[in-house]
């Protein structure tokens, strides 16, 4: 059943998320992460959020798996399912996010704040560059190292203090 104000995917390149979701109702597909912020230094890896209602998540997971995406689970993050794409054209991380969920709101708040504020964007870029230059840096150390500046980026968002604290704790975990 197609819900009002939802989109259904149209055909696109083989293995792409929209093709995999063909026929499933989704609210939007958002480009998030550093590559979604003009002028921000970024690895050439796209972060894509496919936004769905909670009840559509299991069907969306099955659809992406059927298209060759590797389901990695929620990786400890409620209301978000992570996938590895079946190809690298382009290299991307794909997430199914529940509409209104904290992971989606966090991604959009960070992206939008960095697009709007050149000072925050420059500060974030400097932190990312410093962390990336450190030898033996792993993803957990990298996320933890960005946590303080991310809290400043989120300061102007509509996230509650408890939500900001939850994001900080997720990023700072080993």
XYZ file of N, CA, C and O in Angstrom:
696
model
N 0.840 -1.175 0.000
C 0.000 0.000 0.000
C 0.887 1.240 0.000
O 1.851 1.323 0.744
N 0.583 2.190 -0.833
C 1.337 3.435 -0.918
C 0.677 4.455 -0.009
O -0.516 4.713 -0.108
N 1.460 5.026 0.891
C 0.938 5.986 1.842
C 0.983 7.392 1.259
O 1.836 7.695 0.434
N 0.102 8.279 1.704
C 0.143 9.661 1.224
C 1.485 10.311 1.552
O 2.099 9.999 2.560
N 1.916 11.216 0.684
C 3.150 11.979 0.856
C 4.398 11.104 0.845
O 5.433 11.492 1.327
N 4.311 9.905 0.343
C 5.457 9.039 0.223
C 5.866 8.998 -1.243
O 5.087 9.285 -2.127
N 7.090 8.613 -1.462
C 7.580 8.418 -2.815
C 7.841 6.930 -2.975
O 8.114 6.237 -2.013
N 7.772 6.481 -4.182
C 8.256 5.134 -4.459
C 9.397 5.274 -5.442
O 9.405 6.174 -6.276
N 10.357 4.408 -5.292
C 11.567 4.523 -6.107
C 11.268 4.267 -7.572
O 10.390 3.500 -7.932
N 12.047 4.941 -8.408
C 11.984 4.740 -9.847
C 13.235 3.989 -10.267
O 14.217 3.965 -9.554
N 13.235 3.424 -11.458
C 14.389 2.669 -11.958
C 15.611 3.578 -12.044
O 15.512 4.738 -12.405
N 16.758 3.017 -11.719
C 18.030 3.716 -11.875
C 19.101 2.663 -12.131
O 18.792 1.560 -12.527
N 20.349 2.991 -11.881
C 21.427 2.056 -12.218
C 21.336 0.779 -11.386
O 20.868 0.805 -10.261
N 21.796 -0.340 -11.942
C 21.748 -1.608 -11.212
C 22.469 -1.510 -9.877
O 23.530 -0.915 -9.781
N 21.870 -2.104 -8.841
C 22.480 -2.109 -7.523
C 22.271 -0.839 -6.731
O 22.689 -0.747 -5.596
N 21.645 0.159 -7.314
C 21.467 1.408 -6.588
C 20.345 1.275 -5.580
O 19.451 0.454 -5.714
N 20.398 2.089 -4.540
C 19.376 2.020 -3.498
C 17.980 2.302 -4.050
O 17.044 1.578 -3.720
N 17.764 3.325 -4.906
C 16.415 3.541 -5.421
C 15.869 2.331 -6.177
O 14.711 1.972 -6.018
N 16.710 1.665 -6.983
C 16.225 0.487 -7.694
C 15.839 -0.605 -6.695
O 14.829 -1.273 -6.838
N 16.648 -0.783 -5.666
C 16.386 -1.817 -4.670
C 15.075 -1.559 -3.936
O 14.410 -2.491 -3.520
N 14.709 -0.300 -3.790
C 13.489 0.049 -3.057
C 12.280 0.188 -3.971
O 11.221 0.626 -3.524
N 12.422 -0.180 -5.220
C 11.322 -0.025 -6.157
C 10.041 -0.641 -5.598
O 10.028 -1.782 -5.156
N 8.993 0.153 -5.580
C 7.702 -0.304 -5.101
C 7.479 -0.110 -3.606
O 6.365 -0.270 -3.132
N 8.534 0.197 -2.858
C 8.377 0.440 -1.428
C 8.149 1.926 -1.170
O 8.822 2.767 -1.767
N 7.246 2.262 -0.281
C 7.073 3.681 0.033
C 8.230 4.191 0.887
O 8.614 3.554 1.853
N 8.804 5.305 0.485
C 9.809 5.952 1.307
C 9.534 7.441 1.282
O 8.861 7.954 0.390
N 9.994 8.122 2.294
C 9.728 9.548 2.429
C 10.724 10.399 1.657
O 10.354 11.391 1.055
N 11.988 10.002 1.710
C 13.032 10.773 1.030
C 14.318 9.972 1.020
O 14.460 8.994 1.759
N 15.235 10.390 0.186
C 16.608 9.910 0.212
C 17.466 11.150 0.376
O 17.394 12.081 -0.422
N 18.259 11.179 1.456
C 19.067 12.352 1.779
C 20.545 12.045 1.674
O 21.011 11.026 2.182
N 21.278 12.935 1.033
C 22.737 12.887 1.001
C 23.207 13.605 2.260
O 22.928 14.790 2.445
N 23.885 12.898 3.147
C 24.351 13.469 4.412
C 25.858 13.243 4.517
O 26.485 12.729 3.598
N 26.450 13.616 5.617
C 27.889 13.427 5.807
C 28.682 14.537 5.148
O 28.139 15.474 4.551
N 29.989 14.431 5.247
C 30.875 15.506 4.790
C 30.777 15.795 3.299
O 30.920 16.941 2.880
N 30.545 14.773 2.470
C 30.457 15.029 1.030
C 29.202 15.814 0.665
O 29.105 16.316 -0.449
N 28.266 15.953 1.595
C 27.037 16.714 1.349
C 27.200 18.187 1.703
O 26.258 18.963 1.559
N 28.389 18.574 2.155
C 28.644 19.958 2.570
C 29.650 20.576 1.614
O 30.848 20.256 1.669
N 29.198 21.453 0.720
C 30.127 22.093 -0.213
C 31.267 22.800 0.526
O 31.048 23.477 1.530
N 32.485 22.582 0.050
C 33.649 23.235 0.628
C 34.276 22.507 1.801
O 35.309 22.938 2.303
N 33.678 21.406 2.249
C 34.228 20.664 3.385
C 35.100 19.519 2.882
O 34.681 18.756 2.011
N 36.313 19.411 3.426
C 37.188 18.297 3.071
C 36.497 16.994 3.437
O 35.917 16.880 4.512
N 36.570 16.033 2.539
C 35.889 14.762 2.791
C 36.537 13.643 2.007
O 37.053 13.844 0.918
N 36.496 12.435 2.607
C 36.878 11.250 1.854
C 35.825 11.065 0.770
O 34.665 11.443 0.956
N 36.174 10.473 -0.354
C 35.190 10.312 -1.435
C 34.228 9.147 -1.172
O 34.119 8.212 -1.942
N 33.542 9.224 -0.027
C 32.558 8.213 0.349
C 31.256 8.935 0.666
O 31.222 9.808 1.534
N 30.215 8.570 -0.052
C 28.907 9.174 0.184
C 28.224 8.503 1.360
O 28.357 7.299 1.568
N 27.468 9.273 2.124
C 26.589 8.746 3.163
C 25.168 9.065 2.725
O 24.833 10.236 2.504
N 24.362 8.020 2.589
C 23.002 8.157 2.073
C 22.012 7.625 3.100
O 22.152 6.482 3.563
N 21.028 8.433 3.465
C 19.951 8.017 4.362
C 18.674 7.832 3.555
O 18.218 8.763 2.885
N 18.121 6.628 3.612
C 16.815 6.346 3.009
C 15.813 6.413 4.152
O 15.894 5.632 5.099
N 14.899 7.351 4.063
C 13.985 7.625 5.174
C 12.661 6.916 4.939
O 12.031 7.098 3.888
N 12.276 6.119 5.937
C 11.042 5.343 5.841
C 10.283 5.414 7.158
O 10.844 5.746 8.203
N 8.997 5.081 7.099
C 8.226 4.904 8.317
C 8.692 3.625 9.004
O 9.171 2.688 8.354
N 8.524 3.565 10.304
C 8.984 2.425 11.091
C 8.465 1.086 10.547
O 9.198 0.111 10.457
N 7.216 1.038 10.157
C 6.621 -0.208 9.686
C 7.185 -0.717 8.370
O 6.977 -1.873 8.015
N 7.895 0.112 7.643
C 8.455 -0.255 6.336
C 9.884 -0.792 6.468
O 10.414 -1.403 5.544
N 10.510 -0.610 7.632
C 11.920 -0.984 7.804
C 12.199 -2.441 7.410
O 13.119 -2.694 6.612
N 11.462 -3.432 7.920
C 11.797 -4.816 7.543
C 11.729 -5.062 6.036
O 12.601 -5.733 5.474
N 10.725 -4.519 5.371
C 10.609 -4.701 3.927
C 11.737 -3.981 3.196
O 12.267 -4.488 2.198
N 12.135 -2.810 3.671
C 13.231 -2.073 3.050
C 14.551 -2.829 3.219
O 15.365 -2.891 2.291
N 14.762 -3.424 4.388
C 15.968 -4.233 4.609
C 15.991 -5.399 3.624
O 17.008 -5.647 2.963
N 14.882 -6.098 3.506
C 14.817 -7.239 2.571
C 15.072 -6.784 1.131
O 15.762 -7.468 0.365
N 14.511 -5.652 0.752
C 14.678 -5.155 -0.613
C 16.140 -4.826 -0.907
O 16.664 -5.174 -1.978
N 16.827 -4.156 0.020
C 18.237 -3.836 -0.207
C 19.094 -5.102 -0.224
O 20.015 -5.227 -1.042
N 18.796 -6.046 0.648
C 19.537 -7.314 0.635
C 19.333 -8.038 -0.692
O 20.296 -8.574 -1.263
N 18.113 -8.038 -1.198
C 17.829 -8.704 -2.479
C 18.585 -8.041 -3.625
O 18.904 -8.692 -4.627
N 18.905 -6.753 -3.483
C 19.654 -6.034 -4.512
C 21.166 -6.168 -4.321
O 21.935 -5.543 -5.042
N 21.579 -6.954 -3.326
C 22.999 -7.198 -3.139
C 23.663 -6.401 -2.039
O 24.869 -6.550 -1.813
N 22.922 -5.563 -1.345
C 23.498 -4.797 -0.245
C 23.697 -5.715 0.957
O 22.851 -6.557 1.247
N 24.821 -5.559 1.653
C 25.113 -6.340 2.842
C 24.540 -5.607 4.049
O 24.962 -4.481 4.360
N 23.586 -6.236 4.735
C 22.973 -5.641 5.918
C 23.907 -5.838 7.103
O 24.249 -6.959 7.447
N 24.318 -4.751 7.725
C 25.251 -4.800 8.847
C 24.531 -4.654 10.179
O 25.179 -4.556 11.218
N 23.195 -4.591 10.167
C 22.433 -4.401 11.398
C 22.379 -2.938 11.779
O 22.680 -2.053 10.976
N 22.004 -2.681 13.027
C 21.893 -1.282 13.458
C 23.199 -0.736 14.037
O 23.301 0.447 14.340
N 24.199 -1.593 14.192
C 25.510 -1.205 14.724
C 25.383 -0.470 16.056
O 26.157 0.446 16.358
N 24.378 -0.857 16.826
C 24.167 -0.243 18.138
C 23.463 1.096 18.106
O 23.421 1.803 19.110
N 22.891 1.464 16.966
C 22.218 2.752 16.824
C 20.744 2.496 16.502
O 20.417 2.038 15.404
N 19.888 2.781 17.448
C 18.444 2.576 17.292
C 17.892 3.438 16.155
O 18.330 4.556 15.939
N 16.957 2.906 15.407
C 16.259 3.598 14.310
C 17.127 3.838 13.078
O 16.855 4.725 12.271
N 18.188 3.012 12.927
C 19.043 3.110 11.749
C 19.584 1.730 11.416
O 20.111 1.044 12.277
N 19.457 1.320 10.176
C 20.014 0.055 9.696
C 21.100 0.382 8.684
O 20.874 1.163 7.759
N 22.275 -0.200 8.864
C 23.440 0.114 8.026
C 23.652 -0.953 6.957
O 23.414 -2.136 7.192
N 24.136 -0.505 5.797
C 24.387 -1.403 4.665
C 25.709 -1.053 4.005
O 26.102 0.111 3.947
N 26.348 -2.092 3.468
C 27.490 -1.911 2.595
C 26.994 -2.143 1.175
O 26.312 -3.140 0.905
N 27.322 -1.231 0.288
C 26.860 -1.319 -1.095
C 27.541 -2.479 -1.815
O 28.676 -2.837 -1.506
N 26.866 -3.061 -2.819
C 27.431 -4.196 -3.550
C 28.495 -3.800 -4.569
O 29.130 -4.661 -5.168
N 28.683 -2.514 -4.784
C 29.687 -2.032 -5.726
C 30.309 -0.768 -5.155
O 29.919 -0.312 -4.089
N 31.263 -0.230 -5.856
C 31.933 0.984 -5.368
C 31.788 2.138 -6.349
O 32.664 2.991 -6.434
N 30.719 2.184 -7.067
C 30.506 3.248 -8.049
C 29.228 4.006 -7.756
O 28.189 3.645 -8.255
N 29.237 5.003 -6.935
C 30.337 5.516 -6.119
C 30.424 4.758 -4.790
O 29.474 4.090 -4.378
N 31.550 4.905 -4.106
C 31.687 4.324 -2.781
C 30.695 5.015 -1.857
O 30.600 6.242 -1.859
N 29.934 4.213 -1.090
C 28.883 4.817 -0.269
C 28.527 3.934 0.912
O 28.680 2.722 0.873
N 28.064 4.609 1.952
C 27.436 3.968 3.093
C 25.956 4.285 2.968
O 25.581 5.441 2.782
N 25.131 3.266 3.063
C 23.688 3.452 2.913
C 23.020 3.060 4.225
O 23.353 2.032 4.819
N 22.104 3.899 4.648
C 21.377 3.663 5.891
C 19.881 3.763 5.634
O 19.428 4.654 4.912
N 19.124 2.866 6.237
C 17.674 3.034 6.316
C 17.432 3.702 7.661
O 17.843 3.178 8.703
N 16.801 4.862 7.637
C 16.534 5.619 8.857
C 15.034 5.792 9.049
O 14.310 6.103 8.101
N 14.601 5.621 10.285
C 13.201 5.826 10.631
C 12.927 7.323 10.678
O 13.680 8.092 11.299
N 11.850 7.738 10.026
C 11.498 9.147 10.031
C 11.332 9.657 11.465
O 10.738 8.988 12.301
N 11.909 10.799 11.744
C 11.835 11.394 13.074
C 12.809 10.810 14.069
O 12.933 11.314 15.182
N 13.530 9.752 13.697
C 14.477 9.115 14.608
C 15.710 9.977 14.834
O 16.083 10.808 14.004
N 16.357 9.760 15.967
C 17.532 10.552 16.328
C 18.677 10.446 15.321
O 19.284 11.469 14.991
N 19.006 9.257 14.789
C 20.114 9.224 13.817
C 19.867 10.121 12.600
O 20.768 10.838 12.162
N 18.661 10.100 12.082
C 18.327 10.952 10.939
C 18.385 12.419 11.324
O 18.997 13.239 10.622
N 17.768 12.765 12.435
C 17.756 14.173 12.864
C 19.174 14.669 13.117
O 19.514 15.812 12.809
N 20.038 13.797 13.670
C 21.430 14.146 13.897
C 22.136 14.410 12.564
O 22.783 15.446 12.391
N 22.004 13.470 11.606
C 22.661 13.639 10.305
C 22.244 14.947 9.635
O 23.083 15.686 9.118
N 20.946 15.219 9.628
C 20.449 16.422 8.962
C 20.873 17.690 9.697
O 21.226 18.692 9.058
N 20.864 17.659 11.030
C 21.251 18.841 11.805
C 22.720 19.183 11.576
O 23.061 20.360 11.388
N 23.586 18.173 11.573
C 25.016 18.427 11.346
C 25.225 18.952 9.931
O 25.901 19.968 9.725
N 24.646 18.290 8.957
C 24.810 18.720 7.562
C 24.340 20.161 7.381
O 25.045 20.999 6.809
N 23.151 20.461 7.875
C 22.580 21.781 7.656
C 23.352 22.871 8.395
O 23.549 23.973 7.864
N 23.825 22.578 9.610
C 24.611 23.570 10.359
C 25.929 23.854 9.649
O 26.352 25.012 9.564
N 26.583 22.814 9.141
C 27.859 23.012 8.442
C 27.672 23.743 7.123
O 28.545 24.519 6.712
N 26.571 23.505 6.456
C 26.291 24.251 5.216
C 26.066 25.729 5.508
O 26.442 26.587 4.707
N 25.460 26.023 6.648
C 25.060 27.398 6.962
C 26.156 28.232 7.619
O 26.109 29.455 7.548
N 27.134 27.611 8.276
C 28.097 28.363 9.083
C 29.537 28.057 8.646
O 30.096 27.027 9.025
N 30.157 28.969 7.888
C 31.529 28.734 7.426
C 32.529 28.555 8.567
O 33.471 27.773 8.450
N 32.328 29.240 9.682
C 33.240 29.099 10.824
C 33.202 27.699 11.409
O 34.258 27.107 11.695
N 32.003 27.180 11.609
C 31.872 25.807 12.106
C 32.448 24.813 11.107
O 33.116 23.859 11.490
N 32.186 25.053 9.824
C 32.688 24.173 8.766
C 34.221 24.131 8.791
O 34.813 23.061 8.726
N 34.870 25.283 8.923
C 36.331 25.345 8.967
C 36.873 24.658 10.214
O 37.873 23.933 10.153
N 36.216 24.883 11.352
C 36.657 24.244 12.595
C 36.529 22.722 12.495
O 37.432 21.984 12.884
N 35.419 22.256 11.966
C 35.196 20.819 11.806
C 36.231 20.222 10.848
O 36.797 19.165 11.117
N 36.503 20.923 9.758
C 37.502 20.450 8.785
C 38.880 20.333 9.439
O 39.608 19.373 9.187
N 39.234 21.302 10.276
C 40.534 21.280 10.943
C 40.645 20.079 11.886
O 41.683 19.404 11.930
N 39.574 19.793 12.640
C 39.578 18.646 13.550
C 39.699 17.353 12.755
O 40.497 16.476 13.089
N 38.916 17.225 11.686
C 38.970 16.018 10.859
C 40.365 15.818 10.272
O 40.886 14.703 10.274
N 40.980 16.880 9.769
C 42.316 16.786 9.166
C 43.357 16.377 10.198
O 44.212 15.533 9.917
N 43.273 16.969 11.389
C 44.227 16.622 12.444
C 44.095 15.147 12.817
O 45.086 14.435 12.936
N 42.865 14.681 12.978
C 42.648 13.275 13.337
C 43.110 12.329 12.232
O 43.727 11.300 12.506
N 42.809 12.674 10.993
C 43.175 11.813 9.862
C 44.687 11.695 9.706
O 45.178 10.687 9.193
N 45.429 12.703 10.155
C 46.883 12.694 10.021
C 47.576 11.866 11.098
O 48.772 11.582 10.984
N 46.838 11.484 12.140
C 47.448 10.722 13.231
C 47.671 9.270 12.803
O 46.777 8.636 12.254
N 48.882 8.759 13.082
C 49.148 7.356 12.731
C 48.305 6.417 13.591
O 47.963 6.731 14.720
N 47.968 5.295 13.034
C 47.212 4.255 13.741
C 45.807 4.690 14.169
O 45.239 4.119 15.096
N 45.252 5.681 13.514
C 43.899 6.147 13.836
C 42.891 5.089 13.389
O 42.946 4.619 12.256
N 41.973 4.721 14.284
C 40.893 3.822 13.877
C 39.574 4.585 13.917
O 39.512 5.722 14.397
N 38.528 3.967 13.408
C 37.241 4.659 13.280
C 36.686 5.079 14.628
O 36.091 6.144 14.755
N 36.889 4.284 15.666
C 36.364 4.628 16.987
C 37.083 5.844 17.565
O 36.448 6.737 18.127
N 38.410 5.885 17.401
C 39.170 7.048 17.858
C 38.782 8.293 17.059
O 38.683 9.390 17.613
N 38.576 8.109 15.764
C 38.196 9.219 14.888
C 36.855 9.810 15.319
O 36.715 11.023 15.461
N 35.863 8.956 15.538
C 34.545 9.435 15.977
C 34.642 10.133 17.330
O 34.055 11.200 17.531
N 35.359 9.523 18.259
C 35.511 10.131 19.582
C 36.217 11.479 19.485
O 35.836 12.440 20.164
N 37.211 11.575 18.622
C 37.947 12.823 18.458
C 37.128 13.957 17.877
O 37.424 15.128 18.093
N 36.073 13.604 17.133
C 35.191 14.629 16.547
C 34.039 15.009 17.477
O 33.324 15.966 17.204
N 33.860 14.276 18.572
C 32.669 14.441 19.402
C 32.488 15.848 19.951
O 31.376 16.378 19.963
N 33.558 16.461 20.431
C 33.436 17.798 21.027
C 32.961 18.826 20.001
O 32.047 19.606 20.261
N 33.572 18.833 18.818
C 33.156 19.799 17.800
C 31.747 19.479 17.298
O 30.966 20.387 17.003
N 31.398 18.196 17.240
C 30.031 17.846 16.834
C 29.001 18.362 17.830
O 27.911 18.792 17.443
N 29.342 18.350 19.114
C 28.420 18.896 20.113
C 28.226 20.401 19.883
O 27.111 20.918 20.010
N 29.295 21.105 19.523
C 29.170 22.533 19.216
C 28.335 22.749 17.962
O 27.546 23.693 17.886
N 28.513 21.888 16.972
C 27.720 21.987 15.748
C 26.246 21.781 16.060
O 25.378 22.481 15.539
N 25.952 20.833 16.952
C 24.560 20.524 17.297
C 23.949 21.510 18.295
O 22.749 21.464 18.531
N 24.758 22.395 18.853
C 24.264 23.322 19.879
C 23.060 24.130 19.396
O 22.128 24.381 20.157
N 23.052 24.522 18.134
C 21.953 25.331 17.606
C 20.808 24.524 17.038
O 19.849 25.097 16.521
N 20.866 23.210 17.153
C 19.814 22.361 16.578
C 18.626 22.256 17.525
O 18.671 22.731 18.660
N 17.573 21.596 17.053
C 16.393 21.388 17.890
C 16.492 20.113 18.727
O 15.528 19.713 19.369
N 17.658 19.483 18.749
C 17.842 18.291 19.565
C 17.853 18.683 21.045
O 18.385 19.728 21.415
N 17.282 17.824 21.881
C 17.275 18.081 23.311
C 18.654 17.812 23.897
O 19.498 17.158 23.266
N 18.876 18.259 25.110
C 20.148 17.981 25.791
C 20.370 16.483 25.933
O 21.489 15.991 25.751
N 19.320 15.746 26.253
C 19.432 14.289 26.388
C 19.811 13.653 25.055
O 20.625 12.724 25.014
N 19.236 14.138 23.950
C 19.573 13.594 22.630
C 21.015 13.914 22.259
O 21.730 13.058 21.727
N 21.456 15.133 22.534
C 22.850 15.497 22.252
C 23.800 14.633 23.071
O 24.839 14.192 22.575
N 23.427 14.367 24.310
C 24.240 13.510 25.168
C 24.277 12.079 24.623
O 25.327 11.432 24.626
N 23.146 11.583 24.122
C 23.101 10.240 23.528
C 24.022 10.158 22.312
O 24.759 9.181 22.146
N 24.013 11.181 21.478
C 24.888 11.224 20.300
C 26.348 11.249 20.734
O 27.180 10.509 20.199
N 26.652 12.067 21.712
C 28.015 12.144 22.222
C 28.483 10.771 22.729
O 29.577 10.310 22.396
N 27.636 10.108 23.511
C 27.978 8.794 24.047
C 28.152 7.737 22.955
O 29.024 6.882 23.045
N 27.314 7.794 21.906
C 27.472 6.862 20.782
C 28.813 7.061 20.088
O 29.505 6.107 19.747
N 29.178 8.326 19.879
C 30.433 8.632 19.180
C 31.662 8.337 20.033
O 32.720 8.002 19.497
N 31.538 8.484 21.339
C 32.685 8.333 22.231
C 32.915 6.898 22.692
O 33.922 6.607 23.328
N 32.009 5.990 22.353
C 32.157 4.606 22.830
C 33.337 3.921 22.131
O 33.671 4.247 20.987
N 33.949 2.958 22.832
C 35.104 2.260 22.232
C 34.693 1.317 21.128
O 33.613 0.906 20.986
